[in-house]
mmCIF file of C-alpha atoms in Angstrom:
data_model
loop_
_atom_site.group_PDB
_atom_site.id
_atom_site.type_symbol
_atom_site.label_atom_id
_atom_site.label_comp_id
_atom_site.label_asym_id
_atom_site.label_seq_id
_atom_site.Cartn_x
_atom_site.Cartn_y
_atom_site.Cartn_z
ATOM 1 C CA MET G 238 69.102 64.081 72.934
ATOM 2 C CA PRO G 239 66.309 65.567 73.396
ATOM 3 C CA LYS G 240 65.560 68.925 71.615
ATOM 4 C CA LEU G 241 65.441 72.078 74.716
ATOM 5 C CA THR G 242 63.602 74.536 73.286
ATOM 6 C CA SER G 243 62.714 78.097 74.845
ATOM 7 C CA ALA G 244 59.648 79.365 75.731
ATOM 8 C CA ILE G 245 60.209 82.586 76.131
ATOM 9 C CA ASP G 246 58.767 84.857 73.824
ATOM 10 C CA PRO G 247 61.766 87.887 73.349
ATOM 11 C CA HIS G 248 58.538 89.711 71.369
ATOM 12 C CA SER G 249 56.433 89.532 74.167
ATOM 13 C CA PRO G 250 55.332 93.492 76.164
ATOM 14 C CA ALA G 251 56.412 91.487 79.628
ATOM 15 C CA PHE G 252 59.991 90.141 78.515
ATOM 16 C CA LYS G 253 60.080 93.508 76.853
ATOM 17 C CA ALA G 254 59.526 95.394 80.407
ATOM 18 C CA LEU G 255 62.202 92.947 82.428
ATOM 19 C CA ASP G 256 64.840 93.495 79.941
ATOM 20 C CA ALA G 257 64.657 97.459 80.567
ATOM 21 C CA HIS G 258 63.918 96.741 83.843
ATOM 22 C CA ASN G 259 67.191 94.674 83.991
ATOM 23 C CA ARG G 260 68.882 97.095 82.070
ATOM 24 C CA ALA G 261 67.986 100.001 84.253
ATOM 25 C CA LEU G 262 69.673 97.961 87.549
ATOM 26 C CA ARG G 263 72.933 97.370 85.427
ATOM 27 C CA ASP G 264 73.313 100.824 84.229
ATOM 28 C CA GLU G 265 72.843 102.042 87.308
ATOM 29 C CA LEU G 266 75.346 99.582 89.251
ATOM 30 C CA HIS G 267 77.955 100.840 86.827
ATOM 31 C CA GLU G 268 76.951 104.551 87.427
ATOM 32 C CA LYS G 269 77.505 103.487 91.599
ATOM 33 C CA VAL G 270 80.655 101.752 90.549
ATOM 34 C CA ALA G 271 82.173 104.954 88.704
ATOM 35 C CA LYS G 272 81.340 107.556 91.739
ATOM 36 C CA ALA G 273 83.208 105.149 94.133
ATOM 37 C CA ALA G 274 85.505 104.801 92.216
ATOM 38 C CA ARG G 275 86.295 108.738 91.405
ATOM 39 C CA GLY G 276 86.651 109.150 95.148
ATOM 40 C CA GLY G 277 87.447 112.278 96.688
ATOM 41 C CA SER G 278 85.360 115.878 95.444
ATOM 42 C CA ASP G 279 86.562 117.339 92.665
ATOM 43 C CA ALA G 280 88.253 120.254 94.993
ATOM 44 C CA SER G 281 89.762 117.181 96.940
ATOM 45 C CA ARG G 282 91.055 115.370 94.499
ATOM 46 C CA ASP G 283 93.285 118.517 93.424
ATOM 47 C CA ARG G 284 94.192 119.989 96.487
ATOM 48 C CA HIS G 285 95.382 116.117 97.158
ATOM 49 C CA VAL G 286 97.283 116.575 93.352
ATOM 50 C CA SER G 287 98.284 119.834 94.127
ATOM 51 C CA ARG G 288 101.017 118.530 96.885
ATOM 52 C CA GLY G 289 102.279 116.359 94.018
ATOM 53 C CA LYS G 290 100.537 113.153 95.501
ATOM 54 C CA LEU G 291 99.324 110.456 93.277
ATOM 55 C CA LEU G 292 96.017 109.709 93.135
ATOM 56 C CA PRO G 293 94.674 107.005 94.800
ATOM 57 C CA ARG G 294 94.173 104.189 91.488
ATOM 58 C CA ASP G 295 97.042 106.212 89.869
ATOM 59 C CA ARG G 296 99.564 104.403 92.869
ATOM 60 C CA VAL G 297 97.606 101.560 92.543
ATOM 61 C CA GLU G 298 98.148 100.668 88.982
ATOM 62 C CA ARG G 299 101.664 101.888 89.179
ATOM 63 C CA LEU G 300 102.447 99.035 92.247
ATOM 64 C CA LEU G 301 100.973 96.830 89.473
ATOM 65 C CA ASP G 302 102.132 94.737 86.382
ATOM 66 C CA PRO G 303 102.065 95.898 82.949
ATOM 67 C CA GLY G 304 98.682 95.059 81.801
ATOM 68 C CA SER G 305 98.251 92.415 84.539
ATOM 69 C CA PRO G 306 94.335 92.523 85.433
ATOM 70 C CA PHE G 307 93.227 94.276 89.340
ATOM 71 C CA LEU G 308 90.115 92.253 90.878
ATOM 72 C CA GLU G 309 89.043 94.439 93.465
ATOM 73 C CA ILE G 310 86.914 94.110 96.061
ATOM 74 C CA GLY G 311 83.778 95.505 98.371
ATOM 75 C CA GLN G 312 83.604 98.169 95.367
ATOM 76 C CA LEU G 313 80.175 100.044 96.590
ATOM 77 C CA ALA G 314 81.641 99.933 100.237
ATOM 78 C CA ALA G 315 79.492 102.393 102.392
ATOM 79 C CA ASN G 316 77.224 103.461 99.766
ATOM 80 C CA GLY G 317 74.446 105.732 100.710
ATOM 81 C CA MET G 318 76.001 105.831 103.752
ATOM 82 C CA TYR G 319 77.436 108.641 106.271
ATOM 83 C CA GLY G 320 76.319 111.496 103.989
ATOM 84 C CA ASP G 321 74.666 114.559 105.110
ATOM 85 C CA ALA G 322 73.206 117.829 103.690
ATOM 86 C CA LYS G 323 76.717 119.477 103.438
ATOM 87 C CA ASP G 324 78.391 116.471 102.044
ATOM 88 C CA PRO G 325 75.991 113.524 100.363
ATOM 89 C CA ASP G 326 78.447 111.426 99.214
ATOM 90 C CA GLY G 327 79.657 110.433 102.424
ATOM 91 C CA ALA G 328 82.237 108.398 102.082
ATOM 92 C CA PRO G 329 82.249 106.404 97.924
ATOM 93 C CA GLY G 330 84.076 103.693 98.538
ATOM 94 C CA ALA G 331 83.985 103.673 102.131
ATOM 95 C CA GLY G 332 87.733 105.342 101.599
ATOM 96 C CA MET G 333 90.066 102.757 100.391
ATOM 97 C CA ILE G 334 90.699 100.880 97.375
ATOM 98 C CA CYS G 335 90.803 96.957 97.973
ATOM 99 C CA GLY G 336 91.727 94.039 95.601
ATOM 100 C CA ILE G 337 94.348 90.810 94.303
ATOM 101 C CA GLY G 338 96.784 92.478 91.672
ATOM 102 C CA ARG G 339 99.923 90.694 90.591
ATOM 103 C CA VAL G 340 103.301 92.165 91.362
ATOM 104 C CA SER G 341 106.715 91.419 90.334
ATOM 105 C CA GLY G 342 104.336 88.147 88.918
ATOM 106 C CA ARG G 343 102.804 87.336 92.761
ATOM 107 C CA GLU G 344 99.581 88.011 93.337
ATOM 108 C CA VAL G 345 99.003 90.157 96.355
ATOM 109 C CA MET G 346 96.461 91.910 98.346
ATOM 110 C CA ILE G 347 96.440 95.649 97.788
ATOM 111 C CA VAL G 348 95.063 97.617 100.027
ATOM 112 C CA ALA G 349 94.872 101.074 99.484
ATOM 113 C CA ASN G 350 93.858 104.190 101.526
ATOM 114 C CA ASP G 351 91.772 107.619 99.202
ATOM 115 C CA PRO G 352 92.966 110.126 101.214
ATOM 116 C CA THR G 353 90.739 112.321 98.992
ATOM 117 C CA VAL G 354 87.544 110.452 101.080
ATOM 118 C CA LYS G 355 87.734 112.538 104.357
ATOM 119 C CA GLY G 356 91.552 112.327 104.870
ATOM 120 C CA GLY G 357 91.735 108.201 104.406
ATOM 121 C CA ALA G 358 90.089 108.188 107.493
ATOM 122 C CA TYR G 359 89.320 105.038 108.358
ATOM 123 C CA PHE G 360 84.614 105.079 109.408
ATOM 124 C CA PRO G 361 83.137 101.508 110.250
ATOM 125 C CA MET G 362 83.329 100.120 106.965
ATOM 126 C CA THR G 363 86.292 100.978 105.997
ATOM 127 C CA VAL G 364 87.119 98.692 109.148
ATOM 128 C CA LYS G 365 85.024 95.811 107.964
ATOM 129 C CA LYS G 366 86.300 96.452 103.873
ATOM 130 C CA HIS G 367 89.926 96.217 105.503
ATOM 131 C CA LEU G 368 89.720 93.515 106.906
ATOM 132 C CA ARG G 369 87.526 91.688 104.866
ATOM 133 C CA ALA G 370 91.328 91.501 103.009
ATOM 134 C CA GLN G 371 92.752 90.454 105.072
ATOM 135 C CA ALA G 372 90.874 87.296 105.269
ATOM 136 C CA ILE G 373 90.715 87.013 102.058
ATOM 137 C CA ALA G 374 94.699 87.736 102.230
ATOM 138 C CA GLU G 375 95.183 84.742 104.917
ATOM 139 C CA GLN G 376 92.555 82.203 103.439
ATOM 140 C CA ASN G 377 95.617 82.373 100.241
ATOM 141 C CA ARG G 378 98.037 83.347 101.395
ATOM 142 C CA LEU G 379 98.696 86.308 99.390
ATOM 143 C CA PRO G 380 101.132 88.872 100.562
ATOM 144 C CA CYS G 381 100.083 92.156 101.737
ATOM 145 C CA VAL G 382 100.858 95.386 100.518
ATOM 146 C CA TYR G 383 99.538 97.905 101.913
ATOM 147 C CA LEU G 384 99.804 101.657 100.406
ATOM 148 C CA VAL G 385 99.112 104.039 103.294
ATOM 149 C CA ASP G 386 97.389 107.595 103.470
ATOM 150 C CA SER G 387 95.453 108.047 106.489
ATOM 151 C CA GLY G 388 94.555 110.248 109.451
ATOM 152 C CA GLY G 389 93.419 107.770 111.229
ATOM 153 C CA ALA G 390 89.767 106.252 112.657
ATOM 154 C CA ASN G 391 86.582 109.198 111.283
ATOM 155 C CA LEU G 392 86.969 111.347 114.849
ATOM 156 C CA PRO G 393 83.213 111.145 114.670
ATOM 157 C CA HIS G 394 82.271 107.394 114.373
ATOM 158 C CA GLN G 395 84.643 106.364 116.844
ATOM 159 C CA ALA G 396 82.211 104.966 118.825
ATOM 160 C CA GLU G 397 81.525 102.346 116.359
ATOM 161 C CA VAL G 398 84.791 101.898 115.146
ATOM 162 C CA PHE G 399 86.420 99.528 118.223
ATOM 163 C CA PRO G 400 83.543 98.113 120.273
ATOM 164 C CA ASP G 401 83.305 94.980 119.211
ATOM 165 C CA ARG G 402 85.559 92.011 117.722
ATOM 166 C CA ASP G 403 85.925 93.161 114.747
ATOM 167 C CA HIS G 404 87.567 96.469 115.283
ATOM 168 C CA PHE G 405 89.488 98.499 114.402
ATOM 169 C CA GLY G 406 92.395 96.571 116.873
ATOM 170 C CA ARG G 407 92.463 93.814 114.546
ATOM 171 C CA ILE G 408 93.727 95.127 112.001
ATOM 172 C CA PHE G 409 96.511 95.450 113.009
ATOM 173 C CA SER G 410 96.338 91.902 115.192
ATOM 174 C CA ASN G 411 95.314 90.039 111.718
ATOM 175 C CA GLN G 412 99.301 91.837 110.962
ATOM 176 C CA ALA G 413 101.294 90.109 113.586
ATOM 177 C CA ARG G 414 99.473 86.929 112.888
ATOM 178 C CA MET G 415 100.276 87.057 108.922
ATOM 179 C CA SER G 416 103.624 88.033 109.445
ATOM 180 C CA ALA G 417 104.205 84.692 112.106
ATOM 181 C CA LYS G 418 102.641 82.422 108.889
ATOM 182 C CA ALA G 419 105.135 83.496 107.264
ATOM 183 C CA ILE G 420 102.766 86.229 104.831
ATOM 184 C CA PRO G 421 104.284 89.283 103.611
ATOM 185 C CA GLN G 422 103.302 92.881 105.450
ATOM 186 C CA ILE G 423 104.974 95.333 103.415
ATOM 187 C CA ALA G 424 103.055 99.335 103.310
ATOM 188 C CA CYS G 425 104.921 102.423 101.100
ATOM 189 C CA VAL G 426 104.068 105.443 103.096
ATOM 190 C CA MET G 427 103.169 107.918 101.078
ATOM 191 C CA GLY G 428 100.860 110.452 103.247
ATOM 192 C CA SER G 429 99.609 111.481 106.038
ATOM 193 C CA CYS G 430 99.584 108.543 107.857
ATOM 194 C CA THR G 431 98.590 109.545 111.662
ATOM 195 C CA ALA G 432 97.321 107.727 114.795
ATOM 196 C CA GLY G 433 95.317 104.807 113.893
ATOM 197 C CA GLY G 434 97.208 105.244 109.951
ATOM 198 C CA ALA G 435 100.248 104.423 111.640
ATOM 199 C CA TYR G 436 100.241 101.666 112.854
ATOM 200 C CA VAL G 437 100.111 100.358 109.543
ATOM 201 C CA PRO G 438 103.609 100.058 109.228
ATOM 202 C CA ALA G 439 104.200 100.002 112.252
ATOM 203 C CA MET G 440 102.566 96.098 112.261
ATOM 204 C CA SER G 441 104.226 95.606 109.114
ATOM 205 C CA ASP G 442 107.397 93.406 108.459
ATOM 206 C CA GLU G 443 109.031 95.639 105.405
ATOM 207 C CA SER G 444 107.953 99.384 105.267
ATOM 208 C CA VAL G 445 109.326 102.069 102.423
ATOM 209 C CA ILE G 446 108.150 105.898 103.186
ATOM 210 C CA VAL G 447 108.065 108.795 100.898
ATOM 211 C CA ARG G 448 110.665 111.648 101.490
ATOM 212 C CA ASN G 449 109.269 115.404 101.848
ATOM 213 C CA GLN G 450 105.635 113.423 101.559
ATOM 214 C CA GLY G 451 104.804 109.942 104.100
ATOM 215 C CA THR G 452 104.562 111.198 107.456
ATOM 216 C CA ILE G 453 103.987 109.165 110.823
ATOM 217 C CA PHE G 454 102.845 109.927 114.288
ATOM 218 C CA LEU G 455 100.653 109.836 116.292
ATOM 219 C CA ALA G 456 99.735 112.949 116.850
ATOM 220 C CA GLY G 457 101.316 115.712 114.160
ATOM 221 C CA PRO G 458 102.236 119.402 114.541
ATOM 222 C CA PRO G 459 99.653 121.565 115.919
ATOM 223 C CA LEU G 460 99.169 118.989 118.402
ATOM 224 C CA VAL G 461 103.035 119.396 119.718
ATOM 225 C CA LYS G 462 102.279 122.296 120.230
ATOM 226 C CA ALA G 463 99.865 122.698 121.539
ATOM 227 C CA ALA G 464 100.423 120.167 124.589
ATOM 228 C CA THR G 465 104.734 121.306 124.570
ATOM 229 C CA GLY G 466 104.810 124.529 123.177
ATOM 230 C CA GLU G 467 107.607 122.981 120.842
ATOM 231 C CA VAL G 468 107.194 124.776 116.739
ATOM 232 C CA ILE G 469 107.851 121.185 114.800
ATOM 233 C CA SER G 470 107.307 120.741 111.369
ATOM 234 C CA ALA G 471 105.871 117.511 109.857
ATOM 235 C CA GLU G 472 109.234 115.826 107.884
ATOM 236 C CA GLU G 473 110.755 116.531 111.095
ATOM 237 C CA LEU G 474 108.256 114.964 113.443
ATOM 238 C CA GLY G 475 108.119 111.518 111.101
ATOM 239 C CA GLY G 476 109.565 112.069 107.567
ATOM 240 C CA ALA G 477 111.899 110.198 106.455
ATOM 241 C CA SER G 478 114.722 111.187 108.389
ATOM 242 C CA SER G 479 113.368 110.694 111.336
ATOM 243 C CA THR G 480 112.002 107.112 111.382
ATOM 244 C CA MET G 481 114.941 105.499 109.060
ATOM 245 C CA SER G 482 116.690 104.488 112.426
ATOM 246 C CA PRO G 483 117.125 101.581 113.148
ATOM 247 C CA ARG G 484 115.300 101.361 116.894
ATOM 248 C CA THR G 485 111.561 103.169 114.536
ATOM 249 C CA THR G 486 108.978 102.333 112.258
ATOM 250 C CA SER G 487 110.986 102.294 108.439
ATOM 251 C CA THR G 488 113.076 99.912 106.345
ATOM 252 C CA ARG G 489 113.493 102.531 102.910
ATOM 253 C CA TRP G 490 112.824 105.536 101.942
ATOM 254 C CA ARG G 491 112.075 106.467 98.526
ATOM 255 C CA SER G 492 112.435 110.526 97.056
ATOM 256 C CA SER G 493 108.935 110.489 94.543
ATOM 257 C CA ALA G 494 105.528 108.857 94.830
ATOM 258 C CA PRO G 495 106.029 106.839 92.028
ATOM 259 C CA SER G 496 109.570 105.419 93.031
ATOM 260 C CA SER G 497 108.335 104.003 96.104
ATOM 261 C CA THR G 498 106.183 101.189 94.335
ATOM 262 C CA ALA G 499 109.208 100.578 91.669
#
């Protein structure tokens, strides 16, 4: 067998320059991934935790089997997009965590809104990331678990969210199609699910809602008051107590976020 000898000189200036360049790119990638994984600003994260809620990555971690791997997809979706002078970070990770993990010994696709990023609202790239996760799930017959905490479409970008074939509504079409193929669609309502965010649990086979935290409605109490004059709390309008009847959305309720992912 002939001996293959490398002609690369690791001590040459050219090699060292390329090595330094690639190491810098690697470090930059790791920095961007870590920044995206953190999600929203410190103030947004603190506000979220002060409401007694788990951060989105903590939700995913508690859902997964202990010590099992999580293959995340689309970590850098929306990188460098949607930022402005007031908020240069834009939408880290497109405001969503997607990936394949193991739950009760079975591989599943997890789609978790990040409410620390613009209230978990859907930007155009959030829609694409969600659709990509669903496409992988359908192709591989992976049950979908949605950890829902979203204000629906990001209104300043709604013209880009709805206009084409692969738009926001395709998410719910995919849910219906996968359900018909006996690919389970399961939603855990862990926060406010408004407008488009309310459709995900409505289109799921099973929905679990966290009492006094999860809500499901097309419009919240302020819009109800503006339209009808009625003063009503979010829990009364779309919380666990009002969504647990046979004709409504939720099929189960839990008293806390950790128990909803157990």
